[in-house]
Coordinates of C-alpha atoms and ligand atoms in Angstrom, one line a residue:
X1 CA 4.4 -14.6 34.7
X2 CA 6.5 -13.4 31.7
X3 CA 9.2 -15.4 30.2
X4 CA 11.6 -12.6 29.3
X5 CA 12.3 -8.9 29.7
X6 CA 10.8 -7.9 26.4
X7 CA 7.5 -9.4 27.4
X8 CA 7.7 -7.5 30.6
X9 CA 8.3 -4.3 28.7
X10 CA 5.3 -4.9 26.4
X11 CA 3.1 -5.4 29.5
X12 CA 4.4 -2.3 31.2
X13 CA 3.8 -0.2 28.1
X14 CA 0.3 -1.5 27.7
X15 CA -0.5 -1.0 31.3
X16 CA 0.9 2.6 31.0
X17 CA -1.3 3.3 28.0
X18 CA -4.3 1.9 29.6
X19 CA -3.8 4.1 32.6
X20 CA -2.9 7.3 30.8
X21 CA -4.9 6.8 27.6
X22 CA -1.8 7.7 25.8
X23 CA 0.4 5.8 23.3
X24 CA 3.6 4.0 24.1
X25 CA 5.8 6.8 22.8
X26 CA 4.7 9.0 25.7
X27 CA 6.3 6.5 28.1
X28 CA 9.5 6.5 26.1
X29 CA 9.7 10.3 25.8
X30 CA 8.8 11.0 29.4
X31 CA 10.3 8.1 31.4
X32 CA 10.2 10.0 34.7
X33 CA 6.6 11.1 34.5
X34 CA 4.4 10.1 37.4
X35 CA 1.0 8.7 36.6
X36 CA -2.1 8.2 38.8
X37 CA -4.0 4.9 38.8
X38 CA -6.1 3.1 41.4
X39 CA -4.2 0.3 43.1
X40 CA -7.2 -1.8 42.5
X41 CA -7.0 -1.4 38.8
X42 CA -3.3 -2.2 38.6
X43 CA -3.7 -5.2 41.0
X44 CA -6.5 -6.7 38.9
X45 CA -4.6 -6.3 35.7
X46 CA -1.5 -7.9 37.2
X47 CA -3.6 -10.7 38.6
X48 CA -5.2 -11.4 35.2
X49 CA -1.8 -11.4 33.6
X50 CA -0.5 -13.8 36.2
X51 CA -3.3 -16.2 35.3
X52 CA -2.1 -16.2 31.8
X53 CA -4.9 -14.2 30.3
X54 CA -3.9 -12.8 26.9
X55 CA -3.0 -9.1 27.1
X56 CA -5.4 -8.5 24.1
X57 CA -8.2 -9.4 26.4
X58 CA -6.9 -7.7 29.5
X59 CA -6.5 -4.4 27.6
X60 CA -9.3 -5.0 25.1
X61 CA -7.2 -4.3 22.1
X62 CA -5.2 -6.2 19.5
X63 CA -2.8 -5.0 16.8
X64 CA -3.7 -6.2 13.3
X65 CA -2.0 -4.8 10.3
X66 CA -2.5 -1.0 10.6
X67 CA -5.3 -1.3 13.1
X68 CA -6.0 -1.6 16.8
X69 CA -9.1 -3.7 17.1
X70 CA -11.3 -4.0 20.1
X71 CA -11.1 -7.6 21.5
X72 CA -12.7 -9.5 24.4
X73 CA -13.1 -13.1 25.4
X74 CA -16.1 -13.5 23.0
X75 CA -13.9 -13.2 19.9
X76 CA -10.7 -14.8 18.7
X77 CA -7.6 -12.7 18.9
X78 CA -6.7 -11.8 15.3
X79 CA -3.6 -13.7 14.2
X80 CA -0.7 -12.8 11.9
X81 CA -1.8 -15.6 9.4
X82 CA -5.1 -13.7 9.0
X83 CA -3.1 -10.5 8.2
X84 CA -1.6 -12.4 5.3
X85 CA -5.1 -13.6 4.2
X86 CA -6.3 -9.9 4.2
X87 CA -3.3 -8.8 2.2
X88 CA -4.0 -11.5 -0.4
X89 CA -7.6 -10.5 -0.8
X90 CA -6.7 -6.9 -0.8
X91 CA -4.4 -7.5 -3.8
X92 CA -7.3 -9.2 -5.6
X93 CA -9.8 -6.5 -4.8
X94 CA -7.4 -3.8 -6.1
X95 CA -7.6 -5.5 -9.5
X96 CA -11.4 -5.7 -9.7
X97 CA -12.9 -3.0 -11.9
X98 CA -16.5 -2.8 -10.7
X99 CA -17.8 -2.2 -7.2
X100 CA -17.5 -5.7 -5.7
X101 CA -19.7 -7.3 -3.0
X102 CA -17.4 -9.0 -0.5
X103 CA -18.5 -11.3 2.3
X104 CA -16.6 -12.6 5.4
X105 CA -18.1 -15.7 7.0
X106 CA -17.5 -16.2 10.8
X107 CA -16.2 -12.7 11.2
X108 CA -15.5 -12.7 15.0
X109 CA -13.9 -9.3 15.8
X110 CA -14.6 -8.1 12.3
X111 CA -10.9 -7.8 11.6
X112 CA -11.2 -9.1 8.0
X113 CA -14.0 -6.9 6.6
X114 CA -13.0 -3.8 8.6
X115 CA -9.4 -3.8 7.4
X116 CA -10.5 -4.6 3.8
X117 CA -13.1 -1.8 3.9
X118 CA -10.4 0.6 5.1
X119 CA -7.9 -0.5 2.5
X120 CA -10.2 -0.8 -0.4
X121 CA -13.1 1.6 0.1
X122 CA -16.0 1.9 -2.3
X123 CA -16.9 -1.8 -2.4
X124 CA -19.8 -3.3 -0.4
X125 CA -18.8 -5.4 2.6
X126 CA -20.9 -8.1 4.4
X127 CA -20.1 -10.2 7.4
X128 CA -21.8 -13.2 9.1
X129 CA -21.4 -14.6 12.5
X130 CA -23.5 -16.9 14.7
X131 CA -22.6 -15.1 17.9
X132 CA -24.4 -11.9 19.0
X133 CA -21.5 -10.8 21.2
X134 CA -19.0 -11.3 18.4
X135 CA -21.3 -9.2 16.1
X136 CA -21.4 -6.5 18.7
X137 CA -17.6 -6.4 18.9
X138 CA -17.3 -6.4 15.2
X139 CA -19.8 -3.5 15.0
X140 CA -17.6 -1.5 17.5
X141 CA -14.6 -2.1 15.2
X142 CA -16.5 -1.0 12.1
X143 CA -17.5 2.2 13.9
X144 CA -14.0 2.8 15.3
X145 CA -12.7 2.8 11.7
X146 CA -15.7 4.4 10.2
X147 CA -16.4 1.5 7.9
X148 CA -19.8 0.4 6.6
X149 CA -20.2 -3.3 7.0
X150 CA -23.5 -5.1 6.7
X151 CA -23.4 -7.5 9.7
X152 CA -25.8 -10.4 9.8
X153 CA -26.5 -13.1 12.4
X154 CA -26.1 -16.4 10.4
X155 CA -25.5 -20.0 11.4
X156 CA -23.5 -21.0 8.4
X157 CA -23.8 -24.7 9.1
X158 CA -27.6 -24.3 8.7
X159 CA -27.6 -21.8 5.8
X160 CA -29.6 -24.2 3.6
X161 CA -32.7 -23.6 5.8
X162 CA -32.3 -19.8 6.1
X163 CA -34.3 -17.4 4.1
X164 CA -32.2 -16.8 0.9
X165 CA -32.8 -13.1 1.1
X166 CA -31.1 -13.0 4.5
X167 CA -27.9 -14.4 2.9
X168 CA -27.6 -12.6 -0.4
X169 CA -25.9 -9.2 -1.0
X170 CA -27.9 -6.1 -1.9
X171 CA -27.4 -6.2 -5.7
X172 CA -29.5 -7.3 -8.7
X173 CA -28.4 -10.9 -9.1
X174 CA -27.9 -11.6 -5.3
X175 CA -24.3 -12.9 -5.9
X176 CA -21.0 -12.1 -4.2
X177 CA -17.8 -11.4 -6.0
X178 CA -15.5 -12.6 -3.2
X179 CA -16.2 -14.8 -0.1
X180 CA -13.6 -15.1 2.7
X181 CA -13.6 -17.2 5.7
X182 CA -11.3 -18.2 8.6
X183 CA -13.6 -20.7 10.2
X184 CA -12.8 -23.0 13.2
X185 CA -10.2 -25.5 12.1
X186 CA -8.1 -26.7 15.0
X187 CA -8.9 -30.4 15.7
X188 CA -9.9 -31.4 19.2
X189 CA -6.9 -33.8 19.2
X190 CA -4.6 -30.7 18.7
X191 CA -5.6 -29.2 22.1
X192 CA -2.9 -31.1 23.9
X193 CA -0.2 -29.1 22.0
X194 CA -1.8 -25.7 22.8
X195 CA -1.0 -23.2 25.5
X196 CA -3.2 -22.3 28.4
X197 CA -3.5 -18.7 27.3
X198 CA -5.4 -19.9 24.2
X199 CA -7.2 -22.9 25.8
X200 CA -8.4 -21.1 28.9
X201 CA -9.4 -17.8 27.4
X202 CA -10.2 -17.9 23.6
X203 CA -13.7 -18.9 22.5
X204 CA -13.7 -22.6 21.7
X205 CA -16.6 -22.3 19.2
X206 CA -14.3 -20.1 17.1
X207 CA -11.4 -22.5 17.2
X208 CA -12.2 -26.2 17.5
X209 CA -13.7 -28.8 15.3
X210 CA -14.3 -32.5 15.9
X211 CA -11.6 -34.9 14.7
X212 CA -14.3 -37.0 13.1
X213 CA -15.2 -34.1 10.7
X214 CA -12.6 -31.3 10.8
X215 CA -13.8 -29.8 7.5
X216 CA -17.4 -29.4 8.5
X217 CA -17.3 -25.6 8.1
X218 CA -15.3 -25.8 4.8
X219 CA -18.0 -28.1 3.3
X220 CA -20.8 -25.8 4.3
X221 CA -19.1 -22.7 3.2
X222 CA -17.9 -24.2 -0.1
X223 CA -21.5 -25.2 -0.8
X224 CA -22.7 -21.7 0.1
X225 CA -20.1 -20.3 -2.2
X226 CA -21.2 -22.6 -5.1
X227 CA -24.7 -21.1 -4.7
X228 CA -23.8 -17.4 -3.9
X229 CA -20.6 -16.6 -5.8
X230 CA -20.8 -15.2 -9.3
X231 CA -19.0 -17.0 -12.1
X232 CA -15.4 -16.0 -11.9
X233 CA -15.9 -15.0 -8.2
X234 CA -13.3 -16.1 -5.6
X235 CA -13.4 -18.1 -2.4
X236 CA -10.6 -17.5 0.1
X237 CA -10.0 -19.7 3.1
X238 CA -7.5 -19.8 6.0
X239 CA -7.0 -23.5 6.6
X240 CA -5.5 -26.1 9.0
X241 CA -1.9 -26.7 7.8
X242 CA -2.4 -30.5 8.1
X243 CA -5.5 -30.5 5.8
X244 CA -4.4 -28.7 2.6
X245 CA -5.0 -31.6 0.2
X246 CA -8.3 -32.6 1.8
X247 CA -9.5 -29.0 1.8
X248 CA -8.6 -28.6 -1.9
X249 CA -10.4 -31.9 -2.8
X250 CA -13.5 -30.8 -0.9
X251 CA -13.6 -27.4 -2.7
X252 CA -13.4 -29.2 -6.0
X253 CA -16.1 -31.6 -5.0
X254 CA -18.3 -28.6 -4.2
X255 CA -17.9 -27.3 -7.7
X256 CA -15.1 -24.8 -7.3
X257 CA -12.2 -24.7 -9.8
X258 CA -8.6 -23.5 -10.0
X259 CA -8.0 -24.4 -6.4
X260 CA -4.6 -23.3 -5.0
X261 CA -3.1 -24.1 -1.6
X262 CA -0.8 -21.3 -0.5
X263 CA 1.8 -21.3 2.3
X264 CA 2.1 -18.8 5.1
X265 CA 5.2 -16.9 6.2
X266 CA 6.2 -20.0 8.2
X267 CA 6.0 -22.2 5.1
X268 CA 2.9 -24.0 6.3
X269 CA -0.1 -24.8 4.0
X270 CA -2.4 -22.0 5.4
X271 CA -4.6 -20.7 2.6
X272 CA -6.9 -22.1 0.0
X273 CA -8.1 -20.0 -2.9
X274 CA -10.6 -21.2 -5.6
X275 CA -12.7 -19.8 -8.4
X276 CA -16.4 -20.2 -9.3
X277 CA -16.4 -21.7 -12.8
X278 CA -17.5 -19.3 -15.6
X279 CA -20.3 -21.1 -17.4
Ligands
LIG1 N1 -4.8 -19.9 13.7 C1 -5.6 -20.1 14.9 C2 -4.8 -20.8 16.0 O1 -3.8 -21.5 15.6 C3 -6.8 -20.9 14.6 C4 -7.8 -20.1 13.9 C5 -9.0 -20.9 13.5 O2 -9.3 -21.9 14.1 N2 -9.7 -20.4 12.6 O3 -5.0 -20.8 17.1

């Protein structure tokens, strides 16, 4: 079930915290302590782990930067690449002078707006998702960290037929300062290289796109940005490492300028940043 002893230790610690409601350090400080748990609970957890279900779903929590987000099978498990994306946006927000309006499209667990709202308070945060259950989980995370995020149910692929008022921020000109998105970008043909813990448990509508049109979300979101970003505003994407050039060209075609493709910690093309031209 686990490939090495450190994975076993992580599992034992998470099981211990789930039973006792206490953190890991308690297990380290009191190794001999006896704990009470129903055999049924422990058996079901072990059975789920045996079937390769991610621990983030079994224990309903995932570490992300300084946070511990609620997760379940309806939302993608937050990834380290997305931590980098958040830090990049955070640096930018720290430099903005006036209260910015910041939108995350396809928010899932809400890890992007909730961590940004915690790090850079005082700005207005908005988040869209198509899935009611994802929005519910994102709400829980915003509440857990006491953040105000304006969550809205939006199908971004169909934004052109939505009522404009349902898409714009609550300010005078109805424009955002920053738009962020980590949309689905894994091509169907890449499934064969993926592990069963991802394929069997994570929501496919948050991960996969058809090979025939892998940038479908990027096109729709870039067009949305061209309509709803203020001049000088920024669009931040997490991207498929194989599609850096194509994504950059598409963003330019949609009217964005100063497009940059940025590498992640593993030296893969992972982020695209662009600006809305100042007229
Ligand atoms: N980085 C994720 C993965 O490799 C994909 C996230 C996404 O599709 N937006 O599984």
